Short mmCIF file of C-alpha atoms and ligand atoms in Angstrom, two decimals:
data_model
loop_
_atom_site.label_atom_id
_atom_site.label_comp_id
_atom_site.label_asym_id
_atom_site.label_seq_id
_atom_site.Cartn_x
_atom_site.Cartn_y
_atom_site.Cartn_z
CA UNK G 30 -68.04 -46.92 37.78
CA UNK G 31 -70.59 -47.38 40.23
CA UNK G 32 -73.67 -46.21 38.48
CA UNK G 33 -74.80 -43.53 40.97
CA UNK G 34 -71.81 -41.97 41.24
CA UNK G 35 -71.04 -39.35 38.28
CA UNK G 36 -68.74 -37.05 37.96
CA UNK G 37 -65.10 -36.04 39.54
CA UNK G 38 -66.72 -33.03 41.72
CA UNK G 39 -69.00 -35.30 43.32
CA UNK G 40 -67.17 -35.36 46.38
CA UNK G 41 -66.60 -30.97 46.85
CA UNK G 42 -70.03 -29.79 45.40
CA UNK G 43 -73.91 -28.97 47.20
CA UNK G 44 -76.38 -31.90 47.26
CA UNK G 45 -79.52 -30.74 45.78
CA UNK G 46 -82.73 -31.01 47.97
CA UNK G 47 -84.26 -33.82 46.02
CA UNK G 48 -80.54 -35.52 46.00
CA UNK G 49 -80.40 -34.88 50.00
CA UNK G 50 -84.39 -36.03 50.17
CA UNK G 51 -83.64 -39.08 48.06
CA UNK G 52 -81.30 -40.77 50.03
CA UNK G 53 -82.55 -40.20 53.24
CA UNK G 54 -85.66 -42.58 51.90
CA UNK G 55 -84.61 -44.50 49.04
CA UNK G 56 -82.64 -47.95 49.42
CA UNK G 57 -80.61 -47.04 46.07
CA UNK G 58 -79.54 -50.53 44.26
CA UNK G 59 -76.32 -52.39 44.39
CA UNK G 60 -74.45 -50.07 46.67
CA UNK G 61 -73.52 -49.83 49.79
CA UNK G 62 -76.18 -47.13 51.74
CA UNK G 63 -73.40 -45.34 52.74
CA UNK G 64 -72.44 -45.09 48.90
CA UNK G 65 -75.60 -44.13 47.74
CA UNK G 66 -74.98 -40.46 46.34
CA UNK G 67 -77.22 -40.28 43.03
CA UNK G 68 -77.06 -37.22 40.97
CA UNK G 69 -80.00 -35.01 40.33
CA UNK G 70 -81.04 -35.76 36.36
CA UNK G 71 -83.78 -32.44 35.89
CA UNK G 72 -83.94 -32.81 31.94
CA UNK G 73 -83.22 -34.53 28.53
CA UNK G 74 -82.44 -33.26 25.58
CA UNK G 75 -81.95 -35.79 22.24
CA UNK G 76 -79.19 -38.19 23.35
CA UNK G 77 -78.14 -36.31 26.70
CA UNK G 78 -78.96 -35.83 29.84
CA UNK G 79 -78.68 -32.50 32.03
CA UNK G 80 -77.72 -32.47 35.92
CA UNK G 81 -79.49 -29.66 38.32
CA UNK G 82 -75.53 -28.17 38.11
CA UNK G 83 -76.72 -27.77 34.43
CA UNK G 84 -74.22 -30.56 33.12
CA UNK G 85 -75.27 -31.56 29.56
CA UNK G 86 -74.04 -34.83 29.17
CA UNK G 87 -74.13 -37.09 26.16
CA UNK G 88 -75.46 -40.61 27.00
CA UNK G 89 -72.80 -42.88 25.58
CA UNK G 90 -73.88 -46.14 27.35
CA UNK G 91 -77.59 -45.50 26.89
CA UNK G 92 -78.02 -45.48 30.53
CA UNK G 93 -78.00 -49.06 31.51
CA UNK G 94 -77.64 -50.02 28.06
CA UNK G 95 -81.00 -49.41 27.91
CA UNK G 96 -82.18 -45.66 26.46
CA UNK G 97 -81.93 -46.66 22.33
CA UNK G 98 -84.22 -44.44 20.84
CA UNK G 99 -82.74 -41.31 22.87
CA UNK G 100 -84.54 -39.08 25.23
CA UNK G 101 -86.85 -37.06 22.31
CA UNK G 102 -89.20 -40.51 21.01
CA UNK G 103 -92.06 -38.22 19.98
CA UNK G 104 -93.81 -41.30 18.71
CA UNK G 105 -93.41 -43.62 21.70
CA UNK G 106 -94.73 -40.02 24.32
CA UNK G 107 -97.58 -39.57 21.81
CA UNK G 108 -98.27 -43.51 22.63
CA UNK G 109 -97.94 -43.71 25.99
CA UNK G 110 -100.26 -40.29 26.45
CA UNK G 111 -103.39 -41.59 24.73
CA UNK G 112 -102.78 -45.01 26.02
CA UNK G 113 -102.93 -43.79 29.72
CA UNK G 114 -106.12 -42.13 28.99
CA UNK G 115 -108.03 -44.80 27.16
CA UNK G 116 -107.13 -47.59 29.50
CA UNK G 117 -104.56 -47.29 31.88
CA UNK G 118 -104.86 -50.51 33.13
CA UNK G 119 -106.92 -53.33 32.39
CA UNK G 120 -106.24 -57.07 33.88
CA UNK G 121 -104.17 -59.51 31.69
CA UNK G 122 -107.32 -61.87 31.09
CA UNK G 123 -108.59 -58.77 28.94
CA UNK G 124 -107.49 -57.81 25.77
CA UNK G 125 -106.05 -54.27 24.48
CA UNK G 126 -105.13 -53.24 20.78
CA UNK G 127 -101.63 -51.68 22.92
CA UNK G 128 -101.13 -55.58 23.72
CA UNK G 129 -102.32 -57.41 20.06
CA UNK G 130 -100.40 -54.98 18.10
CA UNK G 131 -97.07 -55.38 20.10
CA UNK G 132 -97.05 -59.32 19.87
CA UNK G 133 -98.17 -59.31 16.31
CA UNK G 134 -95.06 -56.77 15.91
CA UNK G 135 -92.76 -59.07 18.18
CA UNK G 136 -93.72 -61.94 16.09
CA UNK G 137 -92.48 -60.24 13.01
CA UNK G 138 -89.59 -58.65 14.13
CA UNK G 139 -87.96 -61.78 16.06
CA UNK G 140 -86.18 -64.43 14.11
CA UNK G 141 -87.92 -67.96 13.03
CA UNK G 142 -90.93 -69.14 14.20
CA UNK G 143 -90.89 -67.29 17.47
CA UNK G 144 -94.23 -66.59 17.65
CA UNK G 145 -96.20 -65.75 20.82
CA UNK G 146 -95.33 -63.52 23.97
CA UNK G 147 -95.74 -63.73 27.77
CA UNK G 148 -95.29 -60.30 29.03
CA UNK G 149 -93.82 -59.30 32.47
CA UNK G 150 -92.10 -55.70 33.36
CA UNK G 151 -88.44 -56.65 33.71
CA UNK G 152 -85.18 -58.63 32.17
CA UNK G 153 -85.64 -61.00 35.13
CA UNK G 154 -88.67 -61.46 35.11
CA UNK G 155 -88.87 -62.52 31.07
CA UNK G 156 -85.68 -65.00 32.48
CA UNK G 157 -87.57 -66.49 35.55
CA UNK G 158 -90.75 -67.31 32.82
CA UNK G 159 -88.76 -68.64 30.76
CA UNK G 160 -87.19 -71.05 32.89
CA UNK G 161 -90.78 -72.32 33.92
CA UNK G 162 -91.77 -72.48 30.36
CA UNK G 163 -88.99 -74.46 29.41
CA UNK G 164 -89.09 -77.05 32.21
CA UNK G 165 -92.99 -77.41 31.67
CA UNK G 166 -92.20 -77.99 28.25
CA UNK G 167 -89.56 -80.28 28.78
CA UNK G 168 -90.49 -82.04 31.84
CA UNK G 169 -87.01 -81.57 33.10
CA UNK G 170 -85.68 -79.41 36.42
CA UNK G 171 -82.30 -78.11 35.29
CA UNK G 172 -81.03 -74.56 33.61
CA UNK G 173 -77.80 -74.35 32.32
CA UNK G 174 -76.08 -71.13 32.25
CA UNK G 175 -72.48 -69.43 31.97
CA UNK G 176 -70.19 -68.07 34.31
CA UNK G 177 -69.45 -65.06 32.83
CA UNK G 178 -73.22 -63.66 32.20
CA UNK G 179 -76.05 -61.52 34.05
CA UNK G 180 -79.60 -62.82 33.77
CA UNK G 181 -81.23 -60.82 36.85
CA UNK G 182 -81.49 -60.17 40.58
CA UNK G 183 -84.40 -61.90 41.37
CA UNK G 184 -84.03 -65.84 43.30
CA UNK G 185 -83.82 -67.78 40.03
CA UNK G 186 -82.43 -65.14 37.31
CA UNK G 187 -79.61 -64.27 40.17
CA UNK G 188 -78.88 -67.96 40.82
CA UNK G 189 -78.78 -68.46 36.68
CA UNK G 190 -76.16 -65.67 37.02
CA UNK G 191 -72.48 -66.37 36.87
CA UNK G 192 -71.75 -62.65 37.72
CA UNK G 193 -70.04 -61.82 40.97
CA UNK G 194 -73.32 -60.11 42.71
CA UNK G 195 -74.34 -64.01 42.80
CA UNK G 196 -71.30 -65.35 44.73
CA UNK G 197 -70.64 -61.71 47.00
CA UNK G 198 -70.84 -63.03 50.60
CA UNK G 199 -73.76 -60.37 51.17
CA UNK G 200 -74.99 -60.97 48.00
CA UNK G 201 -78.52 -62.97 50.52
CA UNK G 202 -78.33 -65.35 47.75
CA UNK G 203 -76.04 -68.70 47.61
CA UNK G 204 -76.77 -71.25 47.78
CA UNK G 205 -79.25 -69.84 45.16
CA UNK G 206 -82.24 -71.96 44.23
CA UNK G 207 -81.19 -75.67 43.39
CA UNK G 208 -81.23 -77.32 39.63
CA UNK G 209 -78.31 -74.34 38.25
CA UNK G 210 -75.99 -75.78 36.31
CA UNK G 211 -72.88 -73.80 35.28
CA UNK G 212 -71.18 -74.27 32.17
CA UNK G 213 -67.87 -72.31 30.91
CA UNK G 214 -67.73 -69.23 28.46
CA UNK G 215 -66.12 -69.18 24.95
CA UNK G 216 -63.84 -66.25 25.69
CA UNK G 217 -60.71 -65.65 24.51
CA UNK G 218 -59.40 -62.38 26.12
CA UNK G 219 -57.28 -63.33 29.32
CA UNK G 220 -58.57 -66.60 30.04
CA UNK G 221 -56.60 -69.89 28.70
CA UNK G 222 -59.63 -71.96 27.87
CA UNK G 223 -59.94 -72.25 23.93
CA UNK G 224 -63.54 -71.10 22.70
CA UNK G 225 -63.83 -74.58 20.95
CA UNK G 226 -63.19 -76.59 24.10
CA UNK G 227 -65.82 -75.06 26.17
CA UNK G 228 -68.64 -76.37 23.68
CA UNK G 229 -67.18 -80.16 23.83
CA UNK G 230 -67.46 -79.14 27.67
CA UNK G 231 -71.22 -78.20 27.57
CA UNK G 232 -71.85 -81.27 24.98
CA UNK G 233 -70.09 -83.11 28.15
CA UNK G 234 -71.40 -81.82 30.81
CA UNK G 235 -75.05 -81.96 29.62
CA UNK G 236 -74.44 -85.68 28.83
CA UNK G 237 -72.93 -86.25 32.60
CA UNK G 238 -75.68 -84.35 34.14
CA UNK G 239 -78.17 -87.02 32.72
CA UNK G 240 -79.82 -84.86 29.78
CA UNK G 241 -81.94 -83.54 32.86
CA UNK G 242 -81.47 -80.07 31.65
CA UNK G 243 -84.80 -78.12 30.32
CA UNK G 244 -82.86 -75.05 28.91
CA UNK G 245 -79.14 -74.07 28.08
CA UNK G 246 -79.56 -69.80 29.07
CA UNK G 247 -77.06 -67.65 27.35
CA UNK G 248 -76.90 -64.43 26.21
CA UNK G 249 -75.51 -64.49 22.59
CA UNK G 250 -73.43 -61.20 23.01
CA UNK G 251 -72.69 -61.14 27.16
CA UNK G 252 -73.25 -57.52 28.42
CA UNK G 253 -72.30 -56.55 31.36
CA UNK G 254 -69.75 -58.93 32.40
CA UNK G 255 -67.33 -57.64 30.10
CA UNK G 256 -69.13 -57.07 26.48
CA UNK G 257 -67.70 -60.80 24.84
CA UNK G 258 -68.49 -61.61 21.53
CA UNK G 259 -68.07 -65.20 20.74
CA UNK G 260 -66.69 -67.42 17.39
CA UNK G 261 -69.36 -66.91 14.55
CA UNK G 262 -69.99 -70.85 14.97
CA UNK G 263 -70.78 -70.70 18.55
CA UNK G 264 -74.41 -69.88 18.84
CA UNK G 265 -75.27 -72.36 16.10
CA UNK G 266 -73.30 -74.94 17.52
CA UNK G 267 -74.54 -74.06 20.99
CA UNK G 268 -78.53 -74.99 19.44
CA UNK G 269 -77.55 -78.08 17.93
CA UNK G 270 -75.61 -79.49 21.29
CA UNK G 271 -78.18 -78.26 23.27
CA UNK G 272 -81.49 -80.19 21.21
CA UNK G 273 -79.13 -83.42 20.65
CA UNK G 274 -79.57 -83.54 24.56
CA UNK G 275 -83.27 -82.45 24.37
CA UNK G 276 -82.32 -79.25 25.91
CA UNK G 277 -83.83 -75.56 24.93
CA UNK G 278 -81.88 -72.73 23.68
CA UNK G 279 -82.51 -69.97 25.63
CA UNK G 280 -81.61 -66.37 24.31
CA UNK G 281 -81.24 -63.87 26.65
CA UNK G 282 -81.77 -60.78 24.72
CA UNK G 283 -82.64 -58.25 27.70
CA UNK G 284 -79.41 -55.92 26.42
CA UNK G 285 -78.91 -57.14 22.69
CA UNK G 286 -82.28 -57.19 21.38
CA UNK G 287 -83.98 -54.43 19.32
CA UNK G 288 -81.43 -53.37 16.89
CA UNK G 289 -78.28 -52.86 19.45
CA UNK G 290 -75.83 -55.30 17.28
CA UNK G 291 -76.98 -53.70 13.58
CA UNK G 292 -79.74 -56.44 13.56
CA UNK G 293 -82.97 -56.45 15.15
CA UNK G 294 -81.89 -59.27 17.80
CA UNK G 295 -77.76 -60.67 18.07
CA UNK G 296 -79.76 -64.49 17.16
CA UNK G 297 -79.81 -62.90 13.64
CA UNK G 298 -76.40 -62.24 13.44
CA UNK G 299 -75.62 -66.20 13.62
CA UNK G 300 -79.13 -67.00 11.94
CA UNK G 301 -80.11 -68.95 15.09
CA UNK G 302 -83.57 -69.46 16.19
CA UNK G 303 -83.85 -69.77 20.03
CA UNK G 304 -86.37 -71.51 21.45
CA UNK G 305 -87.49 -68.69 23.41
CA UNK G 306 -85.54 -65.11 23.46
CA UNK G 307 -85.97 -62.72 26.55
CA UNK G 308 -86.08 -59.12 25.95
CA UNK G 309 -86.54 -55.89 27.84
CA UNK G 310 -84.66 -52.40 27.91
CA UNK G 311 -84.71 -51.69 24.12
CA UNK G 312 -88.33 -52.83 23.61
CA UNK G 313 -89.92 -49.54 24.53
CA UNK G 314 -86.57 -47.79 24.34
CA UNK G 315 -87.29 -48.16 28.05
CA UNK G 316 -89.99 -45.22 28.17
CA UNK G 317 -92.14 -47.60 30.19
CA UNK G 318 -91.09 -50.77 32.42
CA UNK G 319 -91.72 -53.73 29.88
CA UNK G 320 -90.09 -57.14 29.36
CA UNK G 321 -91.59 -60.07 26.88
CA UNK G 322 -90.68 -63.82 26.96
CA UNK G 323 -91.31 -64.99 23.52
CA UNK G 324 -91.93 -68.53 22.62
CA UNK G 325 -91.72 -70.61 19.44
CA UNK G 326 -95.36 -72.30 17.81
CA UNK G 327 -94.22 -75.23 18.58
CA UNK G 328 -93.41 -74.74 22.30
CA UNK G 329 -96.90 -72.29 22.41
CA UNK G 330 -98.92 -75.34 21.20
CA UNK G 331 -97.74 -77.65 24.20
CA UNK G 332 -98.34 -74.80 26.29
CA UNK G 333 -102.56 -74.74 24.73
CA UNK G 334 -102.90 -78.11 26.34
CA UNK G 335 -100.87 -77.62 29.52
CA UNK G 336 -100.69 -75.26 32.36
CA UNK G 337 -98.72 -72.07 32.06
CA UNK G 338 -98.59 -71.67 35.64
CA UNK G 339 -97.15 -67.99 35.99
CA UNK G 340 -98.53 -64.53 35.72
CA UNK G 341 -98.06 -60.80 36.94
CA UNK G 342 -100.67 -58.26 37.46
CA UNK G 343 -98.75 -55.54 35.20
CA UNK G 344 -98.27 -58.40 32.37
CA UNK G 345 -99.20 -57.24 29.27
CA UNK G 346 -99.59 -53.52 30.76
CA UNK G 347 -101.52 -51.80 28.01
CA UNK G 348 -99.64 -48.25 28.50
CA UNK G 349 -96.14 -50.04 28.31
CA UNK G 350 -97.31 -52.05 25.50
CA UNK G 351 -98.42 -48.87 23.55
CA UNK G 352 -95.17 -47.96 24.11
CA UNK G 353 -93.17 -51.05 22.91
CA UNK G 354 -95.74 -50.73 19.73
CA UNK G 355 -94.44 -47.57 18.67
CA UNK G 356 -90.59 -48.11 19.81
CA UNK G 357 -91.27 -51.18 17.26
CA UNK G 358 -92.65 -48.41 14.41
CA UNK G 359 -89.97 -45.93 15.39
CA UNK G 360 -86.70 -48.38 15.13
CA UNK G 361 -88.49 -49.49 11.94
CA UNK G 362 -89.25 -45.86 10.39
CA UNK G 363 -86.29 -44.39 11.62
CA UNK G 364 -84.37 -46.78 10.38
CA UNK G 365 -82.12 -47.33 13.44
CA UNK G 366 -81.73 -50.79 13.20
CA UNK G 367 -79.26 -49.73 9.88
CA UNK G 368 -77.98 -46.76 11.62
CA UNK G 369 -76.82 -48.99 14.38
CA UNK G 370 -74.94 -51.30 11.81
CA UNK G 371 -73.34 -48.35 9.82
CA UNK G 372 -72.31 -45.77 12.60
CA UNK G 373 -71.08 -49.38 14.80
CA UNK G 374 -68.79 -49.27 12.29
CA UNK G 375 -67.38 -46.24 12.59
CA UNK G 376 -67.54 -46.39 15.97
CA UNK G 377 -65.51 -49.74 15.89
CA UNK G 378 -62.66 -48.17 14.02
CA UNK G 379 -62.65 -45.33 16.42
CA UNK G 380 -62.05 -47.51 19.35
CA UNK G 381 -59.95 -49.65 17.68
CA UNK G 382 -57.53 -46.10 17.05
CA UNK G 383 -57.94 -45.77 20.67
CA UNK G 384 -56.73 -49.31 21.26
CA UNK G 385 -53.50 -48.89 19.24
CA UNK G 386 -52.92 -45.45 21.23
CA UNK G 387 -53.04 -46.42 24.94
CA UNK G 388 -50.97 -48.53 26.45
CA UNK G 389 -53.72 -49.67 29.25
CA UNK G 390 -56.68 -49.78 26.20
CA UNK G 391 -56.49 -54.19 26.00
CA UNK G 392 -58.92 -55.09 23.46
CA UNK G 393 -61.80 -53.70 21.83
CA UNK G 394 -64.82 -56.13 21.78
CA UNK G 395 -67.98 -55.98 20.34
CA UNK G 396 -70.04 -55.58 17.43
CA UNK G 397 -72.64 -52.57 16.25
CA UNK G 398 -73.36 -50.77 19.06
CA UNK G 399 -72.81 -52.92 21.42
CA UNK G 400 -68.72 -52.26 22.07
CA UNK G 401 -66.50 -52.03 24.77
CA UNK G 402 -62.59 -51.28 25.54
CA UNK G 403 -61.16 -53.76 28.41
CA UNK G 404 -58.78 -52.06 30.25
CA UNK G 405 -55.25 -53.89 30.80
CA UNK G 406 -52.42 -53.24 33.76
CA UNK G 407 -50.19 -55.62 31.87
CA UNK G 408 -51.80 -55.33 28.39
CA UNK G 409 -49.41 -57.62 26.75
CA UNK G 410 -49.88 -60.59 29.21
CA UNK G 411 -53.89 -59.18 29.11
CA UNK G 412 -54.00 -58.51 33.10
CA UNK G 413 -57.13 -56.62 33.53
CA UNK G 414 -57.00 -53.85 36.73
CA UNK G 415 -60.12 -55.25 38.07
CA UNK G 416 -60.54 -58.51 39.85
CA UNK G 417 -64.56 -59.51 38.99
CA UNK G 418 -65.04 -59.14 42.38
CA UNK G 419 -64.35 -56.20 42.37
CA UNK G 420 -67.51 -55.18 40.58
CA UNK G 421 -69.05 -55.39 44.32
CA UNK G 422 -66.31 -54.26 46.27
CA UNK G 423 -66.03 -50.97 48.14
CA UNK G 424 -62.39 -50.32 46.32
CA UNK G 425 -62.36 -47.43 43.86
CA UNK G 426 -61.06 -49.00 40.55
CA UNK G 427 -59.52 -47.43 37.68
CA UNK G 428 -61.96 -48.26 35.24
CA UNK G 429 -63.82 -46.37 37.32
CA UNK G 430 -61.70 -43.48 37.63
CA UNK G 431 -61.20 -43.54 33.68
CA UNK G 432 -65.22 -43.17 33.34
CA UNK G 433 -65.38 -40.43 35.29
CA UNK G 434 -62.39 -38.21 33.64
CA UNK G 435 -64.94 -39.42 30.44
CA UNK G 436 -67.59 -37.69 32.61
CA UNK G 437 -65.68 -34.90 33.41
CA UNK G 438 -65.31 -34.66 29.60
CA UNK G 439 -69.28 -34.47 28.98
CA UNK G 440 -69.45 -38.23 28.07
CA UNK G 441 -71.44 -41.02 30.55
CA UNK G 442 -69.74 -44.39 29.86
CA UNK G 443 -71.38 -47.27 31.81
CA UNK G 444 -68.06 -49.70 33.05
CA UNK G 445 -68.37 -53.98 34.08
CA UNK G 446 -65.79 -55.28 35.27
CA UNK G 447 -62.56 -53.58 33.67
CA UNK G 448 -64.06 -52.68 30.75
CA UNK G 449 -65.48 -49.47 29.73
CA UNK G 450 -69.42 -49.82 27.77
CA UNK G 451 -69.78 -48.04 24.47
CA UNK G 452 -73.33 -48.47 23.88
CA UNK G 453 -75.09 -45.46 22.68
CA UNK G 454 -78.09 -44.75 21.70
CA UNK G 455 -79.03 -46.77 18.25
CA UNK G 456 -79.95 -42.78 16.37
CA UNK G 457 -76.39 -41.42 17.08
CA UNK G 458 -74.06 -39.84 14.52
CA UNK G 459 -70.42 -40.33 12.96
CA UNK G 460 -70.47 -36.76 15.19
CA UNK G 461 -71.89 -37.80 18.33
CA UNK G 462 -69.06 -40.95 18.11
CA UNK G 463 -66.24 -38.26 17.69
CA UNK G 464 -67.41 -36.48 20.46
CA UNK G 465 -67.19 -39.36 22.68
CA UNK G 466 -64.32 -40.49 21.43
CA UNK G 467 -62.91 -37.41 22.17
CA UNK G 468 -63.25 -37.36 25.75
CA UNK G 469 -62.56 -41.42 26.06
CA UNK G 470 -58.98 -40.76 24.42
CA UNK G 471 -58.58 -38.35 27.65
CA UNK G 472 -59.83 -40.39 29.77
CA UNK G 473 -57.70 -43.15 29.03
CA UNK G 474 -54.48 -41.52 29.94
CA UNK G 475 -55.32 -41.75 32.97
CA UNK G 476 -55.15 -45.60 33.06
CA UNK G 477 -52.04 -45.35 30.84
CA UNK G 478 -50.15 -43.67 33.60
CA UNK G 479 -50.81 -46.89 35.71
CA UNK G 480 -49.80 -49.44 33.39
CA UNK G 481 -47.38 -51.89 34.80
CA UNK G 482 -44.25 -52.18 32.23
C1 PLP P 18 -78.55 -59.72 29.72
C2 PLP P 18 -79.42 -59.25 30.83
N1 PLP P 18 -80.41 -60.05 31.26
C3 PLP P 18 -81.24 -59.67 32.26
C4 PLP P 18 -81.09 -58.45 32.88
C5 PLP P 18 -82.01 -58.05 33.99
O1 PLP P 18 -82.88 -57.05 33.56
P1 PLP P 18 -83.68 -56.17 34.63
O2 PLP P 18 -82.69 -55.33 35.34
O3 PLP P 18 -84.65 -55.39 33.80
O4 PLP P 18 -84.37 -57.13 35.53
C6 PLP P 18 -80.06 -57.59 32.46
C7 PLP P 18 -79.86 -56.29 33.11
O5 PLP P 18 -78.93 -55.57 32.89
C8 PLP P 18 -79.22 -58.01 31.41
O6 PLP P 18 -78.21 -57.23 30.98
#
């Protein structure tokens, strides 16, 4: 589903004033102008949203996979509030307790010796440091990447991208910047590459391209090109490849991180220690813009004697960084973290019933709260209804269509690709999952009724 467009009755009901006023003087993102028609959000209640038609609707994808503590964060308001009137801003030469607290808290919470922070406002941007980092560190130009991942829209994050908004004609990116390497994905579901072939690949092609590559960029779960979880022996296999060729590992955590997977980041599912992990969304539960590029000692230490030749006026804003502080202190006190491992599993079984039901339900993917049901046309040859371009085409699709019977239900389900995104937020209940479930298992008869047999 396109993300502006919610709801079935789109099409026959009133634009609000504000919706009307919006789009005569907002640029909305990834659409088509013509296409933008965003839907008045006028409250928030717990884990839903409410519409100026007074829709409740429960939040089943977390917005953009991004809302985990929920719309009611007392903790993380209380935060921002004093924080905005004890220093709203200062620049990032200064120091704030908002800013030592959160990277003393980042420090603990991420695996190994990842140890220091550079902090920027956005998943992109946390990618496009991290890329500078690593070549300064490395003295080498190149970034390897997948083709099957999302690392950003801006120049270098975009070109890192294997996602079809880099390669759509209009996309006023290719050729993309130069030194992108792309390497293939270990996924199973569709595609006849073996998952064990494409790391001889990498091992390959990082040996063919010279070892001139500074950084090997994946994300350990991929999001939203399809939510693909890889072999257990991937990501550690992936860190030793990459170092034998003097290459970082890159984690791009900007959708995993902070508790989405059952653990706090998906590294700690394979007990991998990037070399630098890249967060945003989850880190202040997304109540203020905020992305962080953490760094290992090690790789901080080069960077004490040598330039770090990047910055942002809003890095290390002290209002957002009150806020990731006490995101940190609520996933920790709430205990969501667990609550994301135990109710993933119910959640997991859920879908999985939903898989056996419907005929056009492929394969259930994922792990914690991070899930997701690709939809199949042919399910036993695994023909997905979707081409990937299609993700920036004008074409209505059917996953599309499926997500908004869901919303027509009372459920918001985020889709990529042909799959539909579970990913609620990380406080919900065995309750909340029935409920969604509920209106999925509607939704999806939709999609059975255009299976090809
Ligand atoms: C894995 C991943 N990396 C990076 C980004 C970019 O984050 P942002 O939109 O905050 O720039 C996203 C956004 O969805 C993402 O899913």
């Amino acid at each position: 589903m396109k993300s502006h467009k919610l709801g079935m009755s789109e099409q026959q009901r009133q634009r609000t004033e504000a919706e009307v006023r919006d789009e005569r003087h907002t640029l909305g993102t990834w659409t088509r102008q013509r296409d933008f028609e965003p839907t008045e959000v006028v409250d928030t209640e717990e884990f839903r949203f409410v519409t100026a038609d007074g829709d409740s609707i429960l939040d089943f994808s977390s917005q953009l996979v991004c809302t985990s503590l929920g719309y009611d964060a007392e903790r993380v308001e209380e935060a921002v509030a004093d924080a905005v009137r004890e220093v709203p801003y200062t620049q990032p030469g200064n120091s704030t307790r908002y800013r030592a607290e959160l990277a003393e808290k980042l420090a603990e919470v991420t695996p190994g010796s990842l140890n220091r922070t550079f902090f920027s406002t956005s998943g992109t941007e946390a990618n496009e440091a991290a890329f500078k980092i690593a070549r300064a560190y490395t003295g080498k130009e190149q970034i390897m990447s997948r083709y099957r991942s999302y690392h950003g829209a801006t120049a270098a994050s975009l070109s890192a991208s294997g996602d079809p908004r880099r390669t759509a004609v209009s996309s006023s990116v290719q050729p993309g910047v130069p030194g992108m390497v792309k390497a293939p994905d270990p996924y199973a579901y569709g595609s006849t590459l073996d998952p064990e072939e494409s790391l001889e690949y990498i091992d390959e092609q990082l040996m063919l391209e010279g070892d001139t590559v500074a950084a090997v960029l994946v994300e350990p779960l991929v999001g939203s090109n399809g939510v693909l979880t890889p072999p257990d022996d991937y990501l550690p296999r992936l860190r030793e490849i990459a170092h034998d060729h003097g290459a970082l590992l890159i984690c791009d955590e900007v959708m995993t991180g902070f508790g989405r997977t059952g653990e706090w980041f998906a590294s700690d599912l394979y007990d991998v220690e990037p070399d630098i992990i890249t967060m945003a969304k989850g880190l202040t539960g997304s109540y203020q813009p905020l992305a962080g590029t953490i760094v290992t000692e090690e790789v901080a230490e080069y960077l004490d004697d040598n330039l770090l030749n990047h910055g942002h006026t809003f890095s290390g804003h002290p209002v957002a960084c009150a806020a990731g502080s006490a995101a940190i202190e609520t996933y920790r006190e709430e205990g969501l973290v667990e609550n994301a491992r135990d109710v993933g599993e119910y959640l997991e079984e859920a879908l999985e019933g939903l898989v056996d039901r419907h005929p056009s339900a492929g394969e259930r993917r994922g792990i914690g709260l991070h899930q997701g049901i690709e939809l199949s046309k042919h399910p036993d040859e695994r023909v997905p209804f979707e081409e990937r371009i299609d993700k920036v085409s004008e074409r209505t699709t059917v996953v599309d269509e499926v997500a908004e019977r869901a919303y027509d239900n009372g459920v918001y389900f985020y889709t990529s690709m042909s799959t539909i995104v579970v990913t609620p937020p990380l406080g919900v209940t065995e309750s909340d999952v029935d409920e969604a479930v509920a209106a999925l298992d509607d939704a999806l008869e939709h999609s059975d009724a255009k299976v090809e047999v």
